[in-house]
PDB file of C-alpha atoms in Angstrom:
ATOM      1  CA  UNK A   1     -10.895   1.558 -17.222  1.00  0.00           C
ATOM      2  CA  UNK A   2      -9.040   4.570 -15.888  1.00  0.00           C
ATOM      3  CA  UNK A   3      -6.984   4.070 -12.744  1.00  0.00           C
ATOM      4  CA  UNK A   4      -6.697   6.191  -9.627  1.00  0.00           C
ATOM      5  CA  UNK A   5      -5.593   9.722 -10.472  1.00  0.00           C
ATOM      6  CA  UNK A   6      -3.521  11.923  -8.188  1.00  0.00           C
ATOM      7  CA  UNK A   7      -2.064  15.390  -8.413  1.00  0.00           C
ATOM      8  CA  UNK A   8       0.374  16.924  -8.143  1.00  0.00           C
ATOM      9  CA  UNK A   9       2.986  14.244  -8.741  1.00  0.00           C
ATOM     10  CA  UNK A  10       5.741  16.171  -6.980  1.00  0.00           C
ATOM     11  CA  UNK A  11       5.731  19.002  -4.436  1.00  0.00           C
ATOM     12  CA  UNK A  12       8.538  20.796  -2.636  1.00  0.00           C
ATOM     13  CA  UNK A  13       7.649  23.135   0.235  1.00  0.00           C
ATOM     14  CA  UNK A  14       9.346  24.693   3.209  1.00  0.00           C
ATOM     15  CA  UNK A  15       8.517  23.611   6.747  1.00  0.00           C
ATOM     16  CA  UNK A  16       5.519  25.370   8.284  1.00  0.00           C
ATOM     17  CA  UNK A  17       3.948  25.859   4.841  1.00  0.00           C
ATOM     18  CA  UNK A  18       0.725  24.153   3.814  1.00  0.00           C
ATOM     19  CA  UNK A  19       0.103  21.712   0.982  1.00  0.00           C
ATOM     20  CA  UNK A  20      -2.861  19.870  -0.501  1.00  0.00           C
ATOM     21  CA  UNK A  21      -3.108  16.677  -2.511  1.00  0.00           C
ATOM     22  CA  UNK A  22      -5.973  15.592  -4.736  1.00  0.00           C
ATOM     23  CA  UNK A  23      -7.243  12.111  -5.587  1.00  0.00           C
ATOM     24  CA  UNK A  24      -9.861  10.823  -8.009  1.00  0.00           C
ATOM     25  CA  UNK A  25     -10.632   7.120  -7.436  1.00  0.00           C
ATOM     26  CA  UNK A  26     -11.548   4.456  -9.961  1.00  0.00           C
ATOM     27  CA  UNK A  27     -15.123   5.006 -11.119  1.00  0.00           C
ATOM     28  CA  UNK A  28     -17.599   3.203  -8.914  1.00  0.00           C
ATOM     29  CA  UNK A  29     -15.171   2.539  -6.056  1.00  0.00           C
ATOM     30  CA  UNK A  30     -16.917   3.526  -2.855  1.00  0.00           C
ATOM     31  CA  UNK A  31     -13.909   3.148  -0.566  1.00  0.00           C
ATOM     32  CA  UNK A  32     -10.963   5.522  -0.728  1.00  0.00           C
ATOM     33  CA  UNK A  33      -7.756   5.385   1.294  1.00  0.00           C
ATOM     34  CA  UNK A  34      -4.856   7.749   1.883  1.00  0.00           C
ATOM     35  CA  UNK A  35      -1.526   6.163   2.786  1.00  0.00           C
ATOM     36  CA  UNK A  36       1.838   7.672   3.691  1.00  0.00           C
ATOM     37  CA  UNK A  37       4.947   5.842   2.508  1.00  0.00           C
ATOM     38  CA  UNK A  38       8.278   6.910   3.952  1.00  0.00           C
ATOM     39  CA  UNK A  39      11.379   5.779   2.074  1.00  0.00           C
ATOM     40  CA  UNK A  40      12.239   2.178   2.924  1.00  0.00           C
ATOM     41  CA  UNK A  41       8.895   1.513   4.631  1.00  0.00           C
ATOM     42  CA  UNK A  42       5.607   0.020   3.587  1.00  0.00           C
ATOM     43  CA  UNK A  43       2.594   2.298   3.154  1.00  0.00           C
ATOM     44  CA  UNK A  44       0.864   3.362   6.361  1.00  0.00           C
ATOM     45  CA  UNK A  45      -2.846   4.135   6.413  1.00  0.00           C
ATOM     46  CA  UNK A  46      -3.756   7.712   7.245  1.00  0.00           C
ATOM     47  CA  UNK A  47      -7.495   7.742   6.610  1.00  0.00           C
ATOM     48  CA  UNK A  48     -10.189   5.605   5.030  1.00  0.00           C
ATOM     49  CA  UNK A  49     -13.462   6.848   3.551  1.00  0.00           C
ATOM     50  CA  UNK A  50     -16.564   4.853   2.692  1.00  0.00           C
ATOM     51  CA  UNK A  51     -18.483   7.045   0.243  1.00  0.00           C
ATOM     52  CA  UNK A  52     -18.141  10.464   1.933  1.00  0.00           C
ATOM     53  CA  UNK A  53     -17.944   9.191   5.521  1.00  0.00           C
ATOM     54  CA  UNK A  54     -14.776   8.541   7.530  1.00  0.00           C
ATOM     55  CA  UNK A  55     -14.300   4.882   8.500  1.00  0.00           C
ATOM     56  CA  UNK A  56     -10.882   5.071  10.126  1.00  0.00           C
ATOM     57  CA  UNK A  57      -8.686   8.085  10.845  1.00  0.00           C
ATOM     58  CA  UNK A  58      -6.959   6.714  13.946  1.00  0.00           C
ATOM     59  CA  UNK A  59      -3.472   7.192  12.482  1.00  0.00           C
ATOM     60  CA  UNK A  60      -4.071  10.649  11.013  1.00  0.00           C
ATOM     61  CA  UNK A  61      -2.102  13.380  12.873  1.00  0.00           C
ATOM     62  CA  UNK A  62      -5.152  15.550  13.301  1.00  0.00           C
ATOM     63  CA  UNK A  63      -3.262  18.546  14.626  1.00  0.00           C
ATOM     64  CA  UNK A  64      -1.808  19.095  11.169  1.00  0.00           C
ATOM     65  CA  UNK A  65      -3.480  16.734   8.693  1.00  0.00           C
ATOM     66  CA  UNK A  66      -7.027  16.935   7.407  1.00  0.00           C
ATOM     67  CA  UNK A  67      -8.904  15.148   4.659  1.00  0.00           C
ATOM     68  CA  UNK A  68     -12.283  15.328   3.058  1.00  0.00           C
ATOM     69  CA  UNK A  69     -14.221  13.483   0.414  1.00  0.00           C
ATOM     70  CA  UNK A  70     -17.044  15.613  -0.841  1.00  0.00           C
ATOM     71  CA  UNK A  71     -19.891  13.943  -2.746  1.00  0.00           C
ATOM     72  CA  UNK A  72     -18.253  10.554  -2.224  1.00  0.00           C
ATOM     73  CA  UNK A  73     -15.903  10.814  -5.200  1.00  0.00           C
ATOM     74  CA  UNK A  74     -12.797  13.045  -5.180  1.00  0.00           C
ATOM     75  CA  UNK A  75     -10.770  13.512  -2.043  1.00  0.00           C
ATOM     76  CA  UNK A  76      -8.297  16.091  -0.775  1.00  0.00           C
ATOM     77  CA  UNK A  77      -5.606  15.582   1.859  1.00  0.00           C
ATOM     78  CA  UNK A  78      -4.115  18.696   3.447  1.00  0.00           C
ATOM     79  CA  UNK A  79      -1.094  19.249   5.666  1.00  0.00           C
ATOM     80  CA  UNK A  80      -0.852  22.504   7.617  1.00  0.00           C
ATOM     81  CA  UNK A  81       1.770  23.285   8.834  1.00  0.00           C
ATOM     82  CA  UNK A  82       4.209  20.817   7.299  1.00  0.00           C
ATOM     83  CA  UNK A  83       7.156  19.381   9.221  1.00  0.00           C
ATOM     84  CA  UNK A  84      10.382  17.897   7.921  1.00  0.00           C
ATOM     85  CA  UNK A  85       9.195  14.398   8.890  1.00  0.00           C
ATOM     86  CA  UNK A  86       6.223  14.726   6.545  1.00  0.00           C
ATOM     87  CA  UNK A  87       8.570  14.162   3.599  1.00  0.00           C
ATOM     88  CA  UNK A  88       7.146  11.029   2.019  1.00  0.00           C
ATOM     89  CA  UNK A  89       5.058   9.708  -0.849  1.00  0.00           C
ATOM     90  CA  UNK A  90       1.330  10.151  -0.322  1.00  0.00           C
ATOM     91  CA  UNK A  91      -0.615   7.376  -1.973  1.00  0.00           C
ATOM     92  CA  UNK A  92      -4.306   7.281  -2.691  1.00  0.00           C
ATOM     93  CA  UNK A  93      -6.006   3.924  -3.202  1.00  0.00           C
ATOM     94  CA  UNK A  94      -9.544   2.867  -3.942  1.00  0.00           C
ATOM     95  CA  UNK A  95     -11.479  -0.360  -3.728  1.00  0.00           C
ATOM     96  CA  UNK A  96     -14.864  -1.842  -4.453  1.00  0.00           C
ATOM     97  CA  UNK A  97     -14.304  -4.887  -2.220  1.00  0.00           C
ATOM     98  CA  UNK A  98     -11.107  -6.182  -0.625  1.00  0.00           C
ATOM     99  CA  UNK A  99      -8.561  -5.446  -3.352  1.00  0.00           C
ATOM    100  CA  UNK A 100      -7.065  -1.968  -3.287  1.00  0.00           C
ATOM    101  CA  UNK A 101      -5.611  -0.200  -6.303  1.00  0.00           C
ATOM    102  CA  UNK A 102      -3.125   2.601  -5.918  1.00  0.00           C
ATOM    103  CA  UNK A 103      -2.643   5.844  -7.765  1.00  0.00           C
ATOM    104  CA  UNK A 104       0.811   7.069  -8.846  1.00  0.00           C
ATOM    105  CA  UNK A 105       1.339   8.982  -5.598  1.00  0.00           C
ATOM    106  CA  UNK A 106       2.543  12.466  -4.727  1.00  0.00           C
ATOM    107  CA  UNK A 107       6.153  12.807  -3.630  1.00  0.00           C
ATOM    108  CA  UNK A 108       6.386  15.538  -0.986  1.00  0.00           C
ATOM    109  CA  UNK A 109       9.696  17.049   0.044  1.00  0.00           C
ATOM    110  CA  UNK A 110       9.689  19.404   3.042  1.00  0.00           C
ATOM    111  CA  UNK A 111      12.841  21.518   3.362  1.00  0.00           C
TER     112      UNK A 111
ATOM    113  CA  UNK B   1      -0.034  -3.678  17.521  1.00  0.00           C
ATOM    114  CA  UNK B   2      -0.817  -5.625  14.353  1.00  0.00           C
ATOM    115  CA  UNK B   3       2.433  -6.369  12.576  1.00  0.00           C
ATOM    116  CA  UNK B   4       3.489  -7.739   9.221  1.00  0.00           C
ATOM    117  CA  UNK B   5       7.080  -8.943   8.992  1.00  0.00           C
ATOM    118  CA  UNK B   6       9.216  -9.466   5.907  1.00  0.00           C
ATOM    119  CA  UNK B   7      12.933  -9.902   5.363  1.00  0.00           C
ATOM    120  CA  UNK B   8      14.177  -6.700   3.776  1.00  0.00           C
ATOM    121  CA  UNK B   9      16.675  -8.518   1.558  1.00  0.00           C
ATOM    122  CA  UNK B  10      18.006  -7.999  -0.950  1.00  0.00           C
ATOM    123  CA  UNK B  11      17.122 -11.445  -2.215  1.00  0.00           C
ATOM    124  CA  UNK B  12      19.258 -12.225  -5.227  1.00  0.00           C
ATOM    125  CA  UNK B  13      18.322 -15.040  -7.626  1.00  0.00           C
ATOM    126  CA  UNK B  14      19.632 -15.926 -11.086  1.00  0.00           C
ATOM    127  CA  UNK B  15      17.426 -15.542 -14.113  1.00  0.00           C
ATOM    128  CA  UNK B  16      15.185 -18.578 -14.596  1.00  0.00           C
ATOM    129  CA  UNK B  17      15.267 -19.611 -10.931  1.00  0.00           C
ATOM    130  CA  UNK B  18      12.425 -19.647  -8.413  1.00  0.00           C
ATOM    131  CA  UNK B  19      12.240 -16.670  -6.056  1.00  0.00           C
ATOM    132  CA  UNK B  20      10.616 -17.335  -2.689  1.00  0.00           C
ATOM    133  CA  UNK B  21       9.343 -14.397  -0.641  1.00  0.00           C
ATOM    134  CA  UNK B  22       8.009 -14.837   2.866  1.00  0.00           C
ATOM    135  CA  UNK B  23       5.786 -12.904   5.238  1.00  0.00           C
ATOM    136  CA  UNK B  24       4.432 -13.447   8.751  1.00  0.00           C
ATOM    137  CA  UNK B  25       1.628 -11.546  10.449  1.00  0.00           C
ATOM    138  CA  UNK B  26       0.512 -11.137  14.039  1.00  0.00           C
ATOM    139  CA  UNK B  27      -3.265 -10.607  13.804  1.00  0.00           C
ATOM    140  CA  UNK B  28      -5.008 -13.992  13.893  1.00  0.00           C
ATOM    141  CA  UNK B  29      -8.246 -12.331  12.809  1.00  0.00           C
ATOM    142  CA  UNK B  30      -6.822 -11.339   9.425  1.00  0.00           C
ATOM    143  CA  UNK B  31      -8.845 -12.627   6.507  1.00  0.00           C
ATOM    144  CA  UNK B  32      -7.333 -11.218   3.328  1.00  0.00           C
ATOM    145  CA  UNK B  33      -3.747 -11.302   2.132  1.00  0.00           C
ATOM    146  CA  UNK B  34      -2.108  -9.509  -0.748  1.00  0.00           C
ATOM    147  CA  UNK B  35       1.176  -9.198  -2.557  1.00  0.00           C
ATOM    148  CA  UNK B  36       2.097  -5.916  -4.206  1.00  0.00           C
ATOM    149  CA  UNK B  37       5.048  -5.258  -6.477  1.00  0.00           C
ATOM    150  CA  UNK B  38       6.697  -1.838  -6.289  1.00  0.00           C
ATOM    151  CA  UNK B  39       9.306  -0.696  -8.760  1.00  0.00           C
ATOM    152  CA  UNK B  40      11.667   2.048  -7.628  1.00  0.00           C
ATOM    153  CA  UNK B  41       9.919   5.413  -7.799  1.00  0.00           C
ATOM    154  CA  UNK B  42       6.549   3.860  -8.634  1.00  0.00           C
ATOM    155  CA  UNK B  43       3.429   3.052  -6.646  1.00  0.00           C
ATOM    156  CA  UNK B  44       2.476  -0.449  -5.433  1.00  0.00           C
ATOM    157  CA  UNK B  45       0.854  -2.715  -8.015  1.00  0.00           C
ATOM    158  CA  UNK B  46      -1.429  -5.554  -6.888  1.00  0.00           C
ATOM    159  CA  UNK B  47      -0.185  -8.885  -8.228  1.00  0.00           C
ATOM    160  CA  UNK B  48      -1.832 -11.541  -6.021  1.00  0.00           C
ATOM    161  CA  UNK B  49      -4.610 -11.874  -3.486  1.00  0.00           C
ATOM    162  CA  UNK B  50      -5.372 -14.954  -1.375  1.00  0.00           C
ATOM    163  CA  UNK B  51      -8.162 -15.534   1.106  1.00  0.00           C
ATOM    164  CA  UNK B  52      -8.097 -19.225   2.069  1.00  0.00           C
ATOM    165  CA  UNK B  53      -5.455 -21.715   3.135  1.00  0.00           C
ATOM    166  CA  UNK B  54      -3.486 -23.384   0.395  1.00  0.00           C
ATOM    167  CA  UNK B  55      -1.993 -22.314  -2.894  1.00  0.00           C
ATOM    168  CA  UNK B  56      -3.229 -19.904  -5.536  1.00  0.00           C
ATOM    169  CA  UNK B  57      -1.522 -19.767  -8.903  1.00  0.00           C
ATOM    170  CA  UNK B  58      -1.587 -17.005 -11.502  1.00  0.00           C
ATOM    171  CA  UNK B  59       0.869 -17.379 -14.345  1.00  0.00           C
ATOM    172  CA  UNK B  60       4.388 -17.456 -12.936  1.00  0.00           C
ATOM    173  CA  UNK B  61       3.185 -16.400  -9.479  1.00  0.00           C
ATOM    174  CA  UNK B  62       1.974 -18.683  -6.681  1.00  0.00           C
ATOM    175  CA  UNK B  63       0.731 -17.372  -3.359  1.00  0.00           C
ATOM    176  CA  UNK B  64       0.652 -19.731  -0.376  1.00  0.00           C
ATOM    177  CA  UNK B  65      -1.298 -19.145   2.827  1.00  0.00           C
ATOM    178  CA  UNK B  66      -1.120 -20.975   6.148  1.00  0.00           C
ATOM    179  CA  UNK B  67      -3.389 -19.274   8.682  1.00  0.00           C
ATOM    180  CA  UNK B  68      -2.455 -21.652  11.502  1.00  0.00           C
ATOM    181  CA  UNK B  69       1.180 -20.613  11.173  1.00  0.00           C
ATOM    182  CA  UNK B  70       0.247 -17.000  10.281  1.00  0.00           C
ATOM    183  CA  UNK B  71       2.418 -17.236   7.225  1.00  0.00           C
ATOM    184  CA  UNK B  72       1.991 -16.180   3.614  1.00  0.00           C
ATOM    185  CA  UNK B  73       4.495 -16.563   0.803  1.00  0.00           C
ATOM    186  CA  UNK B  74       4.939 -15.687  -2.843  1.00  0.00           C
ATOM    187  CA  UNK B  75       6.789 -17.871  -5.320  1.00  0.00           C
ATOM    188  CA  UNK B  76       7.927 -16.472  -8.634  1.00  0.00           C
ATOM    189  CA  UNK B  77       8.847 -19.155 -11.154  1.00  0.00           C
ATOM    190  CA  UNK B  78      11.216 -18.591 -14.087  1.00  0.00           C
ATOM    191  CA  UNK B  79      12.328 -15.275 -12.575  1.00  0.00           C
ATOM    192  CA  UNK B  80      13.131 -12.516 -15.062  1.00  0.00           C
ATOM    193  CA  UNK B  81      15.256  -9.370 -14.629  1.00  0.00           C
ATOM    194  CA  UNK B  82      12.007  -7.416 -15.016  1.00  0.00           C
ATOM    195  CA  UNK B  83      10.817  -9.013 -11.744  1.00  0.00           C
ATOM    196  CA  UNK B  84      13.482  -7.035  -9.878  1.00  0.00           C
ATOM    197  CA  UNK B  85      11.469  -4.846  -7.516  1.00  0.00           C
ATOM    198  CA  UNK B  86      10.338  -4.571  -3.916  1.00  0.00           C
ATOM    199  CA  UNK B  87       7.542  -6.963  -2.988  1.00  0.00           C
ATOM    200  CA  UNK B  88       5.164  -5.787  -0.286  1.00  0.00           C
ATOM    201  CA  UNK B  89       3.075  -8.185   1.779  1.00  0.00           C
ATOM    202  CA  UNK B  90      -0.226  -6.674   2.945  1.00  0.00           C
ATOM    203  CA  UNK B  91      -2.760  -8.056   5.401  1.00  0.00           C
ATOM    204  CA  UNK B  92      -6.203  -6.701   6.048  1.00  0.00           C
ATOM    205  CA  UNK B  93      -7.208  -5.525   9.476  1.00  0.00           C
ATOM    206  CA  UNK B  94     -10.830  -4.940  10.217  1.00  0.00           C
ATOM    207  CA  UNK B  95     -10.864  -1.330  11.303  1.00  0.00           C
ATOM    208  CA  UNK B  96     -14.371  -0.395  12.318  1.00  0.00           C
ATOM    209  CA  UNK B  97     -16.267  -1.473   9.219  1.00  0.00           C
ATOM    210  CA  UNK B  98     -13.378  -1.049   6.831  1.00  0.00           C
ATOM    211  CA  UNK B  99     -10.635  -3.264   5.467  1.00  0.00           C
ATOM    212  CA  UNK B 100      -7.498  -1.183   5.785  1.00  0.00           C
ATOM    213  CA  UNK B 101      -4.231  -2.902   4.915  1.00  0.00           C
ATOM    214  CA  UNK B 102      -1.205  -3.351   7.140  1.00  0.00           C
ATOM    215  CA  UNK B 103       1.929  -3.534   5.032  1.00  0.00           C
ATOM    216  CA  UNK B 104       5.301  -5.075   5.705  1.00  0.00           C
ATOM    217  CA  UNK B 105       8.420  -3.106   4.878  1.00  0.00           C
ATOM    218  CA  UNK B 106       8.913  -5.121   1.713  1.00  0.00           C
ATOM    219  CA  UNK B 107      11.531  -7.513   0.364  1.00  0.00           C
ATOM    220  CA  UNK B 108      13.856  -6.278  -2.340  1.00  0.00           C
ATOM    221  CA  UNK B 109      14.285  -8.853  -5.108  1.00  0.00           C
ATOM    222  CA  UNK B 110      17.144  -8.724  -7.597  1.00  0.00           C
ATOM    223  CA  UNK B 111      17.101 -11.105 -10.557  1.00  0.00           C
ATOM    224  CA  UNK B 112      20.512 -11.317 -12.175  1.00  0.00           C
ATOM    225  CA  UNK B 113      20.939 -12.193 -15.878  1.00  0.00           C
TER     226      UNK B 113
END
């Protein structure tokens, strides 16, 4: 069974630029999560989707971050404009029940 | 604020010894508890889940849960150098109708040959 796929794996941008990350969950997993992991910290939830509906986006900085999950499968997370403090690894996870499985992540560096 | 606390370490144990990793959580309503292993530069990998009080064993790993004390631990028997990684404790929090995870900062484990 294929795992969670993410792209790109690495991205370097300048502050105030925009960036987008893509995630394809494990087949059949209805729930998809985006987490932000800053170096030395545990992952922090940004947004949770159930099929193509948002369940929780309370910690998403909505002035600059947006996410969508069209057709209940793939998802895209966008940052516009990026700030220096957005430098982190962006992890996508999916689940069919309680256990969440993570993709390889996208390492974002904002200079 | 729902919090998950772990000692950051590093916890150093000799090869073949038992490594004991601990975690406390603040939300008494939490129902599901997980341990993830994260190698440097890699994403978290689920290694154990536990849902009821007591012990759960899987190979060299044993997870222990005490909901009254709001405490969950992970024991790694016969520790190997390949077990050297950061171990993240994660606790579910019912957010609306979802089951988002709150993570601790992780404990760094170093197994020395």
